[in-house]
XYZ file of C-alpha atoms in Angstrom:
241
model
C 82.527 69.647 90.743
C 84.367 67.791 87.977
C 83.246 64.236 87.212
C 86.450 62.218 87.330
C 87.315 60.064 84.331
C 84.334 61.414 82.379
C 85.221 62.538 78.851
C 82.693 63.310 76.143
C 82.757 64.372 72.513
C 79.595 64.056 70.433
C 76.890 63.342 72.993
C 73.321 63.630 74.188
C 72.758 65.115 77.653
C 69.519 64.611 79.562
C 69.048 66.231 82.959
C 66.353 67.594 85.239
C 67.336 70.689 87.199
C 65.480 70.557 90.518
C 65.049 73.312 93.068
C 63.651 76.795 93.400
C 63.776 79.491 90.738
C 66.408 81.520 92.568
C 69.882 80.100 92.092
C 72.249 78.853 89.420
C 72.842 75.289 88.253
C 75.184 74.461 85.386
C 76.297 71.370 83.494
C 79.587 71.785 81.615
C 80.504 69.517 78.696
C 83.753 69.179 76.732
C 85.699 71.084 79.386
C 89.386 71.791 78.866
C 91.719 72.871 81.679
C 90.675 73.450 85.284
C 88.311 75.993 86.809
C 88.939 78.185 89.847
C 85.765 80.221 89.373
C 82.536 80.576 87.394
C 82.909 79.912 83.629
C 86.665 79.583 84.227
C 87.483 76.468 82.181
C 89.666 77.135 79.143
C 86.832 75.959 76.884
C 83.453 74.256 77.272
C 79.842 73.941 76.188
C 77.426 74.642 79.045
C 73.740 74.511 79.885
C 72.871 76.741 82.827
C 69.673 77.630 84.694
C 70.176 80.994 86.387
C 67.337 82.648 88.305
C 64.777 80.934 86.047
C 66.564 81.892 82.824
C 68.117 79.094 80.775
C 71.426 79.811 79.022
C 73.294 77.735 76.461
C 76.892 78.933 76.171
C 80.112 78.023 74.398
C 83.604 79.130 75.369
C 86.469 78.964 72.894
C 89.663 80.962 72.639
C 88.885 82.765 75.880
C 85.597 84.174 74.560
C 82.196 83.157 75.941
C 79.286 83.195 73.496
C 75.620 82.826 74.443
C 74.153 80.464 71.860
C 70.606 80.566 73.217
C 68.734 82.200 76.096
C 65.138 81.819 77.276
C 63.173 83.105 80.268
C 61.355 80.039 81.626
C 58.448 82.187 82.863
C 57.795 83.493 79.354
C 58.262 80.036 77.856
C 55.628 78.500 80.134
C 53.231 81.463 80.192
C 50.581 80.685 77.546
C 48.507 83.773 78.427
C 50.988 86.655 78.733
C 49.821 89.791 80.539
C 51.279 93.182 79.643
C 52.729 95.590 82.214
C 49.937 98.166 81.526
C 47.209 95.525 82.003
C 48.799 94.255 85.206
C 49.029 97.808 86.538
C 45.383 98.421 85.604
C 44.279 95.268 87.417
C 46.322 96.187 90.516
C 44.836 99.687 90.695
C 41.318 98.357 90.196
C 41.808 95.840 93.028
C 43.195 98.571 95.289
C 40.173 100.810 94.652
C 37.789 97.933 95.365
C 39.632 97.223 98.614
C 39.355 100.880 99.642
C 35.630 100.684 98.930
C 35.190 97.649 101.178
C 36.800 99.481 104.087
C 35.251 102.908 103.434
C 33.718 104.747 106.392
C 30.310 105.154 104.748
C 28.266 103.813 101.845
C 28.673 106.971 99.757
C 32.474 106.791 99.839
C 32.319 103.031 99.214
C 30.159 103.580 96.140
C 32.588 106.189 94.778
C 35.522 103.834 95.160
C 33.608 101.015 93.463
C 32.729 103.325 90.575
C 36.388 104.344 90.216
C 37.393 100.675 90.265
C 34.829 99.852 87.577
C 36.055 102.697 85.355
C 39.681 101.710 85.886
C 38.914 98.084 84.959
C 37.282 99.201 81.687
C 40.131 101.586 80.871
C 42.019 100.711 77.683
C 45.445 99.143 78.298
C 47.916 98.044 75.655
C 48.371 94.260 75.352
C 51.523 92.239 74.663
C 50.250 91.560 71.133
C 49.961 95.315 70.660
C 53.611 95.764 71.551
C 53.515 96.354 75.313
C 56.156 94.775 77.560
C 55.138 91.490 79.166
C 54.681 91.510 82.938
C 57.124 89.139 84.666
C 56.573 88.826 88.437
C 59.508 89.080 90.800
C 60.909 85.675 91.704
C 60.174 84.485 95.236
C 62.526 82.127 97.073
C 59.800 79.509 97.544
C 58.836 79.339 93.854
C 59.609 75.866 92.435
C 61.569 75.936 89.195
C 62.130 72.393 87.953
C 63.322 72.200 84.344
C 63.936 69.110 82.205
C 66.446 69.631 79.418
C 67.948 67.568 76.624
C 70.990 68.725 74.668
C 72.364 66.846 71.647
C 75.726 67.739 70.106
C 77.094 66.070 66.979
C 80.005 67.736 65.263
C 78.917 71.293 64.574
C 75.180 70.548 64.989
C 73.340 71.251 68.230
C 69.737 70.686 69.345
C 68.182 71.832 72.615
C 64.839 70.577 73.936
C 63.343 71.941 77.173
C 60.291 70.508 78.929
C 59.402 68.641 75.747
C 59.734 71.682 73.443
C 62.454 71.865 70.801
C 63.769 75.393 71.276
C 67.076 75.584 69.463
C 68.634 73.840 66.478
C 71.754 75.480 65.114
C 75.356 75.189 63.976
C 78.232 75.789 66.398
C 82.017 75.718 66.304
C 83.260 72.165 66.741
C 85.139 71.374 69.944
C 87.433 68.550 70.981
C 86.220 65.967 73.488
C 86.603 67.048 77.095
C 85.480 66.667 80.662
C 82.129 66.997 82.441
C 81.522 69.261 85.428
C 78.603 70.447 87.574
C 78.202 73.785 89.318
C 75.697 75.275 91.745
C 75.827 78.800 93.134
C 73.917 81.741 94.523
C 71.804 83.620 92.006
C 72.675 87.206 92.870
C 69.689 87.978 95.097
C 71.730 88.551 98.250
C 71.022 86.820 101.535
C 67.288 86.619 100.732
C 67.979 83.860 98.212
C 68.809 81.327 100.919
C 66.556 78.399 100.086
C 64.256 78.089 103.097
C 61.896 75.705 101.286
C 64.368 72.807 101.250
C 67.308 71.452 103.241
C 69.758 72.417 100.483
C 70.347 75.253 98.098
C 69.444 74.802 94.416
C 71.883 72.086 93.442
C 69.913 68.998 92.465
C 70.634 67.376 89.106
C 68.160 64.523 88.711
C 68.523 61.648 86.240
C 71.630 63.129 84.656
C 72.411 60.848 81.724
C 74.958 61.339 78.953
C 74.852 59.063 75.920
C 76.304 59.185 72.442
C 73.921 60.690 69.855
C 73.292 57.091 68.735
C 72.686 55.970 72.323
C 75.322 53.207 72.444
C 77.101 54.283 75.637
C 76.177 56.247 78.726
C 77.321 58.050 81.817
C 74.624 57.976 84.475
C 74.656 59.537 87.915
C 71.050 58.903 88.980
C 70.459 61.911 91.223
C 73.059 64.387 92.447
C 72.232 66.577 95.411
C 74.490 69.460 96.402
C 74.721 72.437 98.675
C 75.445 75.896 97.323
C 79.138 74.986 97.023
C 78.470 71.347 96.041
C 80.673 70.306 98.964
C 79.971 66.837 100.255
C 77.681 66.036 97.328
C 76.551 62.475 96.728
C 77.602 61.250 93.308
C 77.697 57.846 91.688
C 79.800 57.695 88.508
C 80.325 55.063 85.853
C 83.293 55.289 83.498
C 82.384 56.037 79.906
C 82.914 52.962 77.779
C 81.994 53.517 74.123
C 80.474 50.344 72.675
């Protein structure tokens, strides 16, 4: 969905992506040309939440470059668990469960002993270099993300959920349009959002101002289906002060 009459150059984007973790929601800035498919504008700067991974991309000269990428699970997980430790915990729980349903006390005691030994078994931690355990995304998992992107000339700053994650130089781009996109996340038919009435396509409090804050483009809340057809949108023409 292209926001008619919206044109931005240097700007500050604030937006809250609402919905479940499965799905893709994208805000395009400085778009040139028209799009008939995903990432199909001639050029743009985009912020996209895809299956709980946040991507910051820039397209110029036909080439798409990922400027920044972060897994939201890892960003929010302050006590990371390694794959070996998760596997150890799962096996220990399984042995304890077998003990609870054992046919006699002797067998139950053996299972409990095995579970105890498994729990005390050494397992490599994330700090020790083991891979972090990331659970499989479920369709009912909420995945709201609040992002703020500031672009001024060749300087860019990205803040997510109150954390400044990226501050870097980019190739300057001419002013261009603004567009929104919502789509399936590649999990097949199982990704149908059964927790809400609509598929992931809610852009709450989407506000675009100049870096100095002297003009704005505000939509309030935008709710869309997986194709963004029939979406409710309220637009105000950009009028630089």
